[in-house]
Amino acid sequence: MQVEHLRNIAIIAHVDHGKTTLVDKLLRATDAFRSNQQIEERVLDSNDQERERGITILAKNCSIEYKGVKINVIDTPGHADFGGEVERVLKMADGALLLVDAFEGPMPQTRFVLRHAIDTGLRIMIVINKIDRPAADPERAYNDCLDLMADLGATDEQLEFAMEHVVYASAVNGYARRSPEDDNNDMFPLLDMIIDDMPAPEVDECAPLAMQCVTIDHSNFVGRIGIGRVFSGTLHEGDTILVQKNDGTTTTSKIKQLFTFDYLGRTECSEVGAGDIAAVVGVEGADIGDVYTDPEHPVELAPILIDPPTLSVVFEASTSPLVGRDGDTVGARQLKERLLAEADNNVTMRIAELEDKSGVEVSGRGILHLSVLMETMRREGFEFQVARPRVLFRTGEDGKRQEPIEQAVVECPDEYSGKVIEVFGNAGGTMTSMQTGVTVTHLEFRIPTRGIMGLKNRILNVTHGEGVFYHTFLEYGPYAGEIGGRNNGAMISMTTEKAVAYALGTLQERGQLFVEPGTECYEGMLVGERNKPGDMVVNIARTKNLGNQRSSTSDISVQLTPPRTFSLEEALEYIADDELVEITPKNVRLRKRLLSANERKKAAVRRGQ
């Protein structure tokens, strides 16, 4: 039977195409807030980093009440690094809104999330957003969406449904229209289409209980909270249930509390029926893929498989001479405890201590995925250092070594396309598509994940800041051989002192600086990049020799160009294998693993032997 008073929909799109803003407007249209309530924009992006970066990191649930129908809305991340969230939460939905920018059309990560929605068998409704943008072309974006669906293997039923169900919207202005020429100024056409045409959940209320846990929340008071959809039967507070793990083991647990989603919050209830989404408290060690079922008549569901991590980083306690100046927590034991606690909450990461106990290895889906954890920890007062991200290889069925391959897309002015192709060629990339427009060239490449690191800055440099660069994990492919790293050497401080303007004035002629006058530096810290290969040890505290002679130019001050600053992601991509990133609540510093110049020379001799 169908549960007509329920709809479960996911919103999927490329990063920054307007998913969270659309949910905002749907909540406002259905009077989710009091008339005098102060509401922030993008209310679902509650995490500080989500607001600062302007992206969704964690999949979130909310519900909307419209014409007596409860619509469970799942806001999914658009960035491929958080794809572990997308793959799982789509199992809770019966349909999906594919949101596409009317100007940009489908982008690489649109392909990523759409492929998962098609494989899950969801009905897909197309929403062409930002139709008010200058140079927007809604019809082209709509046709490109249908082409992409066909390319990804959508069934005839899915394609026919998408062709008949398209809405043109401007989420930021709060309207959705059946046609771009309409003059409607509210979101009700989209809501009407959802409740009229999106499939209601198909359930069997009389069958034994079956619920699969697809995401985990964590509370300091009650521990892990399993969230998922009830496929059949009914959950009751106080029930004893059988918990089937992904590895085949089973345990029994008692449901202590039961919640459903109500607008932006959760409401405690005594029972949750089939088709609805529930949050369950009381299952010890709740994990992704757990099936909650009837102990006497157990139901088996397909296990949830998550794409494996592709990059790993080793976290170590800081050994910097400046350790402890910015942060409160600097010990190796506290660092290990914090990371192992993260393993409880973040199931898309693999976290394990190294065999020699020197650090903790954290594996994730990409640089951004890993840097979000680092940023969270530095805000909690931790000081630590991390090594260069390492690609995770695997052995294929033929016994040969394989590595993660990415699909990269660059859009740039036509005159820079040759330079972009050259940059990708040097990084091990292969061009798969080139489309030349009136002013912009669209280039697509296959490139090993190793080659992606540090590529964004090079693309921005050769396109004079006018290039747009996206990439997403594609598959594991044959090992591509050696790929060249950073060409230029580093300027390395020889002393632990503050940088002086006079010394920096002479050094900036030799390359690009990373520090400004007054910056605390230490021996072994990277203070700049040379214009040539090979590292150079420099004195950043050298002052002008003062004599009794005065020149007519003595009062002219040193003119310094602004130093290059690194975000966490840029620093991780920049460093070489013998370098580290030191992360504190106030600073991101680059340093050599061996701080002493003599130690580095000895290590070089040993490597030569």
XYZ file of C-alpha atoms in Angstrom, residues 22 24-31 66-67 127 129 131 167-179 182-193:
39
model
C 15.601 26.397 -1.935
C 14.852 27.845 3.117
C 12.121 29.175 0.837
C 10.045 25.971 1.040
C 10.114 26.228 4.841
C 9.056 29.868 4.705
C 6.278 29.151 2.193
C 4.756 26.552 4.545
C 4.862 28.839 7.607
C 1.610 21.159 3.014
C -2.068 20.413 2.277
C 14.377 22.248 -11.040
C 17.296 27.417 -10.601
C 16.598 31.779 -14.025
C 10.079 23.671 -12.637
C 11.841 26.972 -13.316
C 12.832 28.776 -10.129
C 14.771 31.567 -8.499
C 15.270 30.265 -4.969
C 16.902 33.453 -3.724
C 13.820 35.448 -4.852
C 11.410 32.814 -3.561
C 9.469 31.755 -6.658
C 8.957 28.624 -8.750
C 7.159 28.486 -12.112
C 5.939 25.820 -14.515
C 7.277 27.964 -17.376
C 4.924 32.752 -15.951
C 4.590 35.612 -13.469
C 4.022 33.509 -10.339
C 5.936 34.816 -7.278
C 5.730 31.991 -4.715
C 6.973 28.401 -4.239
C 3.563 26.675 -4.410
C 3.871 25.297 -7.988
C 6.870 23.241 -6.844
C 5.113 22.072 -3.661
C 1.978 21.155 -5.671
C 4.051 19.130 -8.124
